CSV table of C-alpha atoms and ligand atoms in Angstrom, one decimal:
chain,number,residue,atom,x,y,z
A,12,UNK,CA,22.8,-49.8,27.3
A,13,UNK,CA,20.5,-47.4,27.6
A,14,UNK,CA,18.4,-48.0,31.1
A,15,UNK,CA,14.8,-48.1,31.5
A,16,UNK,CA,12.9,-48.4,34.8
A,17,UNK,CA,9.1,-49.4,35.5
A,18,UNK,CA,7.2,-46.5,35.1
A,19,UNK,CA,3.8,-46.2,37.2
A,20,UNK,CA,3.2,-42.1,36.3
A,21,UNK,CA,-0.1,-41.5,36.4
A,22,UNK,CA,0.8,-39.5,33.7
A,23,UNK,CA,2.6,-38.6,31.0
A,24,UNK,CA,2.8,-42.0,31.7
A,25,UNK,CA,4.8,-45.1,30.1
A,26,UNK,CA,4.9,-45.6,26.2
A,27,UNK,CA,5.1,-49.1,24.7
A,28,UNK,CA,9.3,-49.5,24.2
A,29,UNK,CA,8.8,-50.6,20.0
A,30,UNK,CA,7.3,-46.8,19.8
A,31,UNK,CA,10.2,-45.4,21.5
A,32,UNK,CA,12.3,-47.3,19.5
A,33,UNK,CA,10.4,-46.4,16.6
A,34,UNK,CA,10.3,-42.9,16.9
A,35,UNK,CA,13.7,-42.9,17.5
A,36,UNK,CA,14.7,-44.8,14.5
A,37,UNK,CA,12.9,-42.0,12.7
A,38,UNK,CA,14.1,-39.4,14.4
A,39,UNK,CA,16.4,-37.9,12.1
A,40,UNK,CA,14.9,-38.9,8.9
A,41,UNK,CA,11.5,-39.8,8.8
A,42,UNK,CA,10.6,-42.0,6.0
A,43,UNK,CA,13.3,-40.7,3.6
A,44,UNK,CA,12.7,-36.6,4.0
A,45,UNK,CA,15.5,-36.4,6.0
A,46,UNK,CA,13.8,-34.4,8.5
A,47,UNK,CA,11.6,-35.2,11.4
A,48,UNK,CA,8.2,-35.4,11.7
A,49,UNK,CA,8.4,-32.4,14.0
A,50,UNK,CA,9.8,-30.2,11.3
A,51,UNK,CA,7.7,-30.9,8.6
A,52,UNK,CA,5.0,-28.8,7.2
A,53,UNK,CA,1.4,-30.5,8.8
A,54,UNK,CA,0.2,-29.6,4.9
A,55,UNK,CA,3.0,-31.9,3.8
A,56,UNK,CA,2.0,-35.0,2.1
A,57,UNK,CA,3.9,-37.4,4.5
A,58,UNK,CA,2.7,-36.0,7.4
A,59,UNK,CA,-0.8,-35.8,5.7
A,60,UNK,CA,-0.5,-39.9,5.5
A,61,UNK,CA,0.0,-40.6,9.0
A,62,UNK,CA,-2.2,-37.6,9.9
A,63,UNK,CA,-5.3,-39.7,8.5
A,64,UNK,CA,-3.7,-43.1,9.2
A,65,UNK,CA,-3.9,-42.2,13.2
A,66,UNK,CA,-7.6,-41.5,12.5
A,67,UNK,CA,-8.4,-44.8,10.8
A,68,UNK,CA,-6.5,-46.5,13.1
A,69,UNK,CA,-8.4,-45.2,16.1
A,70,UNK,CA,-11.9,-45.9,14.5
A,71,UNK,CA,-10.9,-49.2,13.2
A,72,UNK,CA,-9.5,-50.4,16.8
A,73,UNK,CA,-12.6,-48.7,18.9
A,74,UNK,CA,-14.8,-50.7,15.8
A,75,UNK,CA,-16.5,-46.8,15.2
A,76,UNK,CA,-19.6,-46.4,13.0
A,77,UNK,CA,-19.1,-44.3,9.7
A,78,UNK,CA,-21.0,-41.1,11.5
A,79,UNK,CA,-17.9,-40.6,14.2
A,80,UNK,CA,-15.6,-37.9,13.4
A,81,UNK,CA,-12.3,-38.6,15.2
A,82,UNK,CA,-10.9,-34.8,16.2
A,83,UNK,CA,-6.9,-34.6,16.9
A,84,UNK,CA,-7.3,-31.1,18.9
A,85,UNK,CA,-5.1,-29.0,21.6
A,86,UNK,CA,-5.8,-27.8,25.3
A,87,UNK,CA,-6.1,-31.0,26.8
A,88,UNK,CA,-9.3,-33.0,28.3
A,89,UNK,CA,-9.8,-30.0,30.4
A,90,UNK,CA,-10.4,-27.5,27.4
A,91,UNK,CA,-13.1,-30.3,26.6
A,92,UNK,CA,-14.6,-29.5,29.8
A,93,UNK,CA,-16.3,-26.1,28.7
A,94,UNK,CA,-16.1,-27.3,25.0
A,95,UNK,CA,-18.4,-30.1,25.3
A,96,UNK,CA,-21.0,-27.6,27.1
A,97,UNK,CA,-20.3,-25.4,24.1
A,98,UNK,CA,-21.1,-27.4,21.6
A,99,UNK,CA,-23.7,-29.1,23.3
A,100,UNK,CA,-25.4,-27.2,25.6
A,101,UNK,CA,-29.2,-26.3,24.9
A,102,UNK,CA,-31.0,-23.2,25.6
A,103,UNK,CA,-33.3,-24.1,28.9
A,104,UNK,CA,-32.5,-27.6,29.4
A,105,UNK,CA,-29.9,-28.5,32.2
A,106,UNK,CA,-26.6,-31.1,31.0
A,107,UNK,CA,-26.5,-33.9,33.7
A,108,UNK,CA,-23.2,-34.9,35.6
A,109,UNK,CA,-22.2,-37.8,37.5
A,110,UNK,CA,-19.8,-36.5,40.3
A,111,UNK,CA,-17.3,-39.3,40.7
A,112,UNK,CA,-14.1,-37.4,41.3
A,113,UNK,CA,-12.1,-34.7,41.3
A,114,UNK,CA,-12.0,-34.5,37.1
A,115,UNK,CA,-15.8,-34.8,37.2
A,116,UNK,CA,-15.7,-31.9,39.7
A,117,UNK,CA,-13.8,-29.6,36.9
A,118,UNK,CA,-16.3,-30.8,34.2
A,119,UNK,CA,-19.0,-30.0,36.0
A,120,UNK,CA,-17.5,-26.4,37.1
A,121,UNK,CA,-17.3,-25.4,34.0
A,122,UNK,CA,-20.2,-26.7,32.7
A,123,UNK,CA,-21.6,-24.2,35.4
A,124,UNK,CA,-20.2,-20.8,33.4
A,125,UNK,CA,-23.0,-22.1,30.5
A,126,UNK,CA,-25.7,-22.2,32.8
A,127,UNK,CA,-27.7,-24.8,35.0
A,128,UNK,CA,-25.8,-28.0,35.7
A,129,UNK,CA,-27.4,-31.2,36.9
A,130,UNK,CA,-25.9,-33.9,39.1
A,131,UNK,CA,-27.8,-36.5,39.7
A,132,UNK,CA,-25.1,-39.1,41.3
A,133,UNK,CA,-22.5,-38.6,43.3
A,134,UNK,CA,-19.9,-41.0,45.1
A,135,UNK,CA,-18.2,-38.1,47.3
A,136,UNK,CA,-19.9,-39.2,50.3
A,137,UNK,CA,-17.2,-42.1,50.6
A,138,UNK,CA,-14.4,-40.1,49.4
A,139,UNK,CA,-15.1,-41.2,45.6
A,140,UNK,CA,-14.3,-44.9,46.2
A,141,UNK,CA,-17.3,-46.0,44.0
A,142,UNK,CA,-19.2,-45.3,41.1
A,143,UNK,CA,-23.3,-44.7,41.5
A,144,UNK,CA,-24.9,-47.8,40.7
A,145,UNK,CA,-28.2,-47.9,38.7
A,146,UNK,CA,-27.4,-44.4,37.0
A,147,UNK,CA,-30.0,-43.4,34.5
A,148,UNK,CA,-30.4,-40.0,33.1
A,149,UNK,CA,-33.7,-38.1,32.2
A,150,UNK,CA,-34.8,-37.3,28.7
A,151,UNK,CA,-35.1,-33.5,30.0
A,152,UNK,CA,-31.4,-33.4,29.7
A,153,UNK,CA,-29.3,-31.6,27.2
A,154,UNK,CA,-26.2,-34.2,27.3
A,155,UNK,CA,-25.3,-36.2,29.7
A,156,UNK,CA,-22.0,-36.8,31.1
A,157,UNK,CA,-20.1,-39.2,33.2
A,158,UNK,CA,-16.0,-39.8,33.8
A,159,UNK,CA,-15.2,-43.4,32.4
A,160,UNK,CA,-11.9,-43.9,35.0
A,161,UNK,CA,-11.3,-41.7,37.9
A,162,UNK,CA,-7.7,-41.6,37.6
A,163,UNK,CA,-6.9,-40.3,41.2
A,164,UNK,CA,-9.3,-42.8,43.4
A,165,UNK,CA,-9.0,-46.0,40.9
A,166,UNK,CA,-12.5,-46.6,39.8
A,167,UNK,CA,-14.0,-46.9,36.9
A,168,UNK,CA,-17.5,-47.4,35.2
A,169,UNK,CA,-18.0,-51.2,34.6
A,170,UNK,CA,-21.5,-50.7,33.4
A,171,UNK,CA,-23.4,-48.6,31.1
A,172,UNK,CA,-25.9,-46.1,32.6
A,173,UNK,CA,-29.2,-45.7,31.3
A,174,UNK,CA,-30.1,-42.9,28.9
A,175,UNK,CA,-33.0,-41.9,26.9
A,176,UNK,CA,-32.3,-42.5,22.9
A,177,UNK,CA,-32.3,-38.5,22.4
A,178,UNK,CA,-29.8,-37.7,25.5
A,179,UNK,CA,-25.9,-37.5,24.0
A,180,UNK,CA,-24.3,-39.5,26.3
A,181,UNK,CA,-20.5,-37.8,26.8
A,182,UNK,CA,-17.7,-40.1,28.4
A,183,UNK,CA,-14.3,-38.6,29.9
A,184,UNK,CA,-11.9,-41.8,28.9
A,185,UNK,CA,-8.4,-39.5,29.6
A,186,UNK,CA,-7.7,-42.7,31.8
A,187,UNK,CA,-9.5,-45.7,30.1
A,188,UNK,CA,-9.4,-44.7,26.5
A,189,UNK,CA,-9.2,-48.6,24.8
A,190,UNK,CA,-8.4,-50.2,28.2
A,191,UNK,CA,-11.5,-53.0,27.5
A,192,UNK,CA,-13.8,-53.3,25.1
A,193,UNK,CA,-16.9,-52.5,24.7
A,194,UNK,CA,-19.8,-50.9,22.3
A,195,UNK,CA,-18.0,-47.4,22.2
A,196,UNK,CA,-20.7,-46.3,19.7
A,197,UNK,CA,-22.9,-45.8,22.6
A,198,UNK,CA,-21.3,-42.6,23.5
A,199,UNK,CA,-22.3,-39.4,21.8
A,200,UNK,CA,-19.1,-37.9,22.5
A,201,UNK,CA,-15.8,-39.4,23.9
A,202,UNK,CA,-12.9,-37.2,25.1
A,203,UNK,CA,-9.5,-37.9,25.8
A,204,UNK,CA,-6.2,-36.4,26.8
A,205,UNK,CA,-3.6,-38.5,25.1
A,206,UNK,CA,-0.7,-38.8,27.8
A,207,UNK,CA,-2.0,-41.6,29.7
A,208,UNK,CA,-3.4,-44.3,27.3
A,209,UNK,CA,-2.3,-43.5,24.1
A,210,UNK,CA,0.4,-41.4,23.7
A,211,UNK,CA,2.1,-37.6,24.6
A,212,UNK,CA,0.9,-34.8,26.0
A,213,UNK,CA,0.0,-31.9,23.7
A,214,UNK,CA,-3.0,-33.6,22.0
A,215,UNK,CA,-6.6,-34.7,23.0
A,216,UNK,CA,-8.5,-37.3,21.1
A,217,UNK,CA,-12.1,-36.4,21.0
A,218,UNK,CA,-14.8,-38.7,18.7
A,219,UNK,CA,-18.0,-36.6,18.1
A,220,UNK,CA,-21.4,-38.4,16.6
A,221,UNK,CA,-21.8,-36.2,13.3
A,222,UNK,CA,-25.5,-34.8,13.7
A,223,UNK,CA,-24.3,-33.0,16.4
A,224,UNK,CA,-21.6,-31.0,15.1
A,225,UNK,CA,-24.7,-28.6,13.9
A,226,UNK,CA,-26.0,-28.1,17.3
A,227,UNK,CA,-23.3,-25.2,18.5
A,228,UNK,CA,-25.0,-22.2,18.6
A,229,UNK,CA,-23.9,-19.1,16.3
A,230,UNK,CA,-21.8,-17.4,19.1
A,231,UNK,CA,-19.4,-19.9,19.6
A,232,UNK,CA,-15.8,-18.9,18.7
A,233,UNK,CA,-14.5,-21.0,15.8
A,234,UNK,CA,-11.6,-22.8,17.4
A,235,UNK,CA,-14.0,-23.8,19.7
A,236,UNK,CA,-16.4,-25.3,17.5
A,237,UNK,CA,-15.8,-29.0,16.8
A,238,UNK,CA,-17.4,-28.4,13.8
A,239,UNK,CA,-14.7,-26.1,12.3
A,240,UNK,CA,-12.1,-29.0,13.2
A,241,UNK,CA,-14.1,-31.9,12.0
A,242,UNK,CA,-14.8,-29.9,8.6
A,243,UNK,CA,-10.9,-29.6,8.5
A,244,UNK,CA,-10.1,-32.8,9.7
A,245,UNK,CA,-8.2,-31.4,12.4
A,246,UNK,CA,-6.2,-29.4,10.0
A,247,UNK,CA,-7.9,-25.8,10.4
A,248,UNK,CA,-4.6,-24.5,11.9
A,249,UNK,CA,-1.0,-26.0,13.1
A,250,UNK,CA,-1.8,-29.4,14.7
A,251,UNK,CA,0.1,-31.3,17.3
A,252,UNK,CA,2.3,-33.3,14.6
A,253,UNK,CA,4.7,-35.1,16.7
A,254,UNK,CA,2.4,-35.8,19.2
A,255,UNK,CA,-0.5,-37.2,16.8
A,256,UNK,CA,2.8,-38.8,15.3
A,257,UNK,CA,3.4,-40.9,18.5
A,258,UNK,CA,-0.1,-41.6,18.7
A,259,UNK,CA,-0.1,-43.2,15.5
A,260,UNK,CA,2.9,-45.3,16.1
A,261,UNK,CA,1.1,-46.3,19.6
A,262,UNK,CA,-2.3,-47.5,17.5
A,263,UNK,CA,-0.1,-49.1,14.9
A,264,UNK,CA,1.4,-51.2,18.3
A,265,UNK,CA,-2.1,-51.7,19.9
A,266,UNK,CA,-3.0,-53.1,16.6
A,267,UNK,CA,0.2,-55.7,16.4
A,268,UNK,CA,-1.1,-57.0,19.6
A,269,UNK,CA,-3.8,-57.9,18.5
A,270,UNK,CA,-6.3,-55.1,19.1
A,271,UNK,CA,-8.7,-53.9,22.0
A,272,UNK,CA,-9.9,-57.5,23.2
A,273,UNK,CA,-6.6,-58.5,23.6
A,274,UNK,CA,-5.4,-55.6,25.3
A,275,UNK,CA,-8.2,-55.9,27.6
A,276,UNK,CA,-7.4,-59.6,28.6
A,277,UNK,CA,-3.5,-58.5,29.0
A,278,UNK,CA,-4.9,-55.3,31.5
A,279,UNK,CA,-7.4,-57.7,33.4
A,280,UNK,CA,-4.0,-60.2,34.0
A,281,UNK,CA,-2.3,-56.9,35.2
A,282,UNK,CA,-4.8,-55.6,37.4
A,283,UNK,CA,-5.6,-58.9,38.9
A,284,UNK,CA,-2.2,-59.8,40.2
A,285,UNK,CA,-2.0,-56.3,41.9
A,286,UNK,CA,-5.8,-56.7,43.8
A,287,UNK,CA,-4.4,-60.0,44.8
A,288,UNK,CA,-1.9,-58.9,46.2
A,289,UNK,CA,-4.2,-56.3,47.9
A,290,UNK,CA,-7.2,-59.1,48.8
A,291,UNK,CA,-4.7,-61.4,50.4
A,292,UNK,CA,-2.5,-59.1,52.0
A,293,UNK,CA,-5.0,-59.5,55.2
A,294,UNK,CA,-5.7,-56.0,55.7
A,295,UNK,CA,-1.7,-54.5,55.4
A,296,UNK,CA,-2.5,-53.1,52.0
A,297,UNK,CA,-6.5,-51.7,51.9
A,298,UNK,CA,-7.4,-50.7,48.9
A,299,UNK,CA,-9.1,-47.3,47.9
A,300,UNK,CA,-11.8,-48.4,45.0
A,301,UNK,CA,-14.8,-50.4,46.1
A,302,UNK,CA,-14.5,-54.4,44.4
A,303,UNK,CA,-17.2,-53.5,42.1
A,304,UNK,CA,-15.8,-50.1,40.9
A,305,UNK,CA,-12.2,-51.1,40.6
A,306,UNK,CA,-10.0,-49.8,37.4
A,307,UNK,CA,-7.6,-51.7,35.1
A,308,UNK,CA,-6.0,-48.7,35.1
A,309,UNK,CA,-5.1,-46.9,38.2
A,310,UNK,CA,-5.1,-49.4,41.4
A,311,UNK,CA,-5.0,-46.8,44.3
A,312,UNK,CA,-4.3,-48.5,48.3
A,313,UNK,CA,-3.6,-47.5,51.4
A,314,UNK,CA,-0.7,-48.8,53.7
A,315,UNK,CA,-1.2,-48.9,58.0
A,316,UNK,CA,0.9,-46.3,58.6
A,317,UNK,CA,1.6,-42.6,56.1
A,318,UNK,CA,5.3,-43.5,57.4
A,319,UNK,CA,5.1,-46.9,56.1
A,320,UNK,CA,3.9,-45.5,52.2
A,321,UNK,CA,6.4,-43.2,51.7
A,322,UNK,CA,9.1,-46.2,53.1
A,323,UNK,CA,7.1,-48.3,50.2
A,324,UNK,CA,7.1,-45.8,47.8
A,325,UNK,CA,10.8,-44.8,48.1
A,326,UNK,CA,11.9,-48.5,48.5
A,327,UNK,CA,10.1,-49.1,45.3
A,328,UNK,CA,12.3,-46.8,43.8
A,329,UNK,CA,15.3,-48.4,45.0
A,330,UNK,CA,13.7,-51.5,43.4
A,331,UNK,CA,13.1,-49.1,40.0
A,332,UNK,CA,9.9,-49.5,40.3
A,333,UNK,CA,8.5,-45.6,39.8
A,334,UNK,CA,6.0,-43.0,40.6
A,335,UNK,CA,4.2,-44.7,43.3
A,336,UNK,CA,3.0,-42.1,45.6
A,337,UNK,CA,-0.8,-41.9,45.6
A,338,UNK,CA,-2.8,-38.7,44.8
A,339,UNK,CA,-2.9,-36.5,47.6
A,340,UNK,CA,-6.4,-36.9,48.0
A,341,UNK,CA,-6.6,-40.8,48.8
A,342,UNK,CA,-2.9,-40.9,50.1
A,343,UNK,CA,-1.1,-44.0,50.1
A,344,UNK,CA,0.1,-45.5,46.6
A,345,UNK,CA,-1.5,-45.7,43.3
A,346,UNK,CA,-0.1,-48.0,40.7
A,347,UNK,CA,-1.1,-46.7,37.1
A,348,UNK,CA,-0.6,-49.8,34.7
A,349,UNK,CA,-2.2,-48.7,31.4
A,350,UNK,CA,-2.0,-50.2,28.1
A,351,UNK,CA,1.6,-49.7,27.7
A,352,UNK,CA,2.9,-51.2,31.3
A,353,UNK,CA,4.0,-54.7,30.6
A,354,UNK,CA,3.2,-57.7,32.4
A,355,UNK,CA,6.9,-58.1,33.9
A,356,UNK,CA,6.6,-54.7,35.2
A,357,UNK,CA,3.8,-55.8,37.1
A,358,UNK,CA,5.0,-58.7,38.5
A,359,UNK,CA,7.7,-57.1,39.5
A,360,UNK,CA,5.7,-54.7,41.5
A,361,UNK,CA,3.4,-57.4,43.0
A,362,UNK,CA,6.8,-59.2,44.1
A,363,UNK,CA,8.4,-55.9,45.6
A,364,UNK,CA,4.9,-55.6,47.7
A,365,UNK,CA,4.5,-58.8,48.9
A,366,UNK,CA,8.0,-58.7,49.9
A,367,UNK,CA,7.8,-55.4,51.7
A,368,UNK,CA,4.6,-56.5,53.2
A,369,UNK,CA,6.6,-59.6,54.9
A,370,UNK,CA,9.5,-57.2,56.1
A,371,UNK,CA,7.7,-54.7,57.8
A,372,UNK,CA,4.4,-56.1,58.9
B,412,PLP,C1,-10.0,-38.5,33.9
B,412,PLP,C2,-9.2,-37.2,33.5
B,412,PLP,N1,-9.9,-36.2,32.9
B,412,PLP,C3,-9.3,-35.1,32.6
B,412,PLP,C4,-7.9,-34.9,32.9
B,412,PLP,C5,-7.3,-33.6,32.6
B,412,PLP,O1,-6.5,-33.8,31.5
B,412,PLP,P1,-5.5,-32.6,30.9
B,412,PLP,O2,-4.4,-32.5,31.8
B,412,PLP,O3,-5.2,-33.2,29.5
B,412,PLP,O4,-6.3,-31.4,30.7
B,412,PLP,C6,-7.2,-35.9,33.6
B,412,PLP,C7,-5.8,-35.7,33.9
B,412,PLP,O5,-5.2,-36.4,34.7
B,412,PLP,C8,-7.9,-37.1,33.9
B,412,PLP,O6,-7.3,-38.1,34.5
């Protein structure tokens, strides 16, 4: 039998096992062509079909108005970083940032090669363990931009910042993308690499409000236009088939389960048995993210001793319980539990930790 271990990657992270399975199954001969979807033409009409399907799927789960154009593009969330000042961007009017990490820090940096850059909240003071309450954004600004889940420190936005009506609001969601649900039609712009929360490397969601697809100005190259890719439907040159494939069959799954509400209920019981585990631990496991900024996503915690983590983390994968070790920048362990990680994985972890807590305390 083949073996599979809990798998707490940050990412490329865990896949749901029925997509695995599923790809597999179709490996060698998908739907009849007796090829796979990786050797097929992107113009072809079977990968044409699940081309669109992935797109329909992602606006019917995230409950998108009709005006959203859902990109399937390359380069990952950080070639969004100086695209979404590209396309954006207004002559004489600064884009406003909230700082919140280190993948805010590379938006906002290259955000800076396009002129003035705004930050009007930061949470760097305490080493990114919160997110800026009470956010609100001027009207004076050209977008504004904020990271939904700070992958590294564990936090995440669990409100909605204020913005003027006219101010694009732009949201990061490589880490959060469908964790909870919510009005998504708030954003402007939504940006995502796909190998945390929805798939495999190699493609990046992004879901752009139409009207602005006409603001990039005329010296914009064209593959860095969403507007050439939204005109195409993602189809101006070779896409990212097999990738966008497994994205598809992922939807397809998050849809079985009964959608974003559901998955949100299934990521709160996951992330509450870990910050139990935490809150009760009386201090041996301290975690990173401040109460009211923690994410469903990535729980980040420190141990008392640096000797005592890496004893957890390497125990852990004794226990096959993997990729535990924290970011470098917080230290300690983060457990990344997106969509995909099961609740028995999770338990499993919480067990293992409250287990090594009472053996080494
Ligand atoms: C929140 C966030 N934004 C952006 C990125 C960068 O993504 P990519 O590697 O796809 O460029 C990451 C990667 O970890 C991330 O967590």
């Amino acid at each position: 039998m083949t073996k599979r271990v809990y798998n707490f990657y940050p990412g490329p992270a865990t896949l749901p096992l029925p997509v695995l399975e599923r790809a597999k199954e179709e490996l060698l001969d998908y739907k009849g062509t007796g090829v796979s979807v990786m050797e097929i033409s992107h113009r072809s009409k079977e990968y044409d079909q699940l081309h669109h399907e992935a797109m329909s799927l992602v606006s019917e789960l995230m409950g998108l108005k009709s005006d959203r154009k859902v990109l399937w593009l390359q380069g990952g969330a950080s070639t969004q970083f100086f695209m979404v000042p590209a396309n954006l961007g207004l002559p004489g009017k600064a884009p406003q940032y909230v700082n919140t990490g280190a993948w805010s820090k590379k938006a906002i940096k290259e955000a800076g090669f396009y002129g003035d850059v705004e930050v009007i909240a930061s949470s760097e003071d305490e080493n990114f363990s919160y997110i800026p309450q009470g956010v609100e954004f001027s009207e004076d600004a050209s977008y504004a931009h904020i990271t939904g889940n700070n992958t590294i420190y564990g936090t995440e936005w669990n409100y909605f910042p204020k913005v003027p009506d006219e101010v694009p609001l732009v949201n990061d969601i490589s880490s959060n993308i469908m964790d909870k649900w919510e009005d998504f039609n708030r954003y402007a712009v939504m940006y995502a690499g796909a190998q945390k929360n929805l798939g495999p490397a190699g493609v990046t969601l992004v879901i752009v409000r139409e009207d602005l697809l006409d603001r990039v100005p005329d010296n914009v190259p064209t593959l860095q236009r969403w507007s050439t890719h939204a005109k195409k439907d993602s189809l101006f040159n070779t896409c990212p088939c097999w990738a966008i494939y497994i994205c598809k069959l992922s939807l397809d799954y998050l849809k079985e389960m009964g959608g974003v509400k559901a998955m949100e209920k299934h990521n709160r019981d996951k992330a509450n048995l870990l910050y139990d585990v935490i809150d009760s631990s009386g201090g041996f496991y301290k975690g990173h993210a401040r109460k009211d900024s923690r994410s469903l996503m990535n729980v980040t915690f420190n141990l008392p001793a640096p000797e005592l983590e890496s004893k957890c983390v390497a125990e852990g994968l004794e226990h096959e319980l993997l990729g535990l070790k924290g970011h470098r920048s917080v230290g300690g362990m983060r457990a990344s539990i997106y969509n995909a990680m099961t609740l028995e994985g999770v338990k499993e972890l919480a067990e293992f930790l409250k287990d090594f807590q009472a053996r080494n305390q």
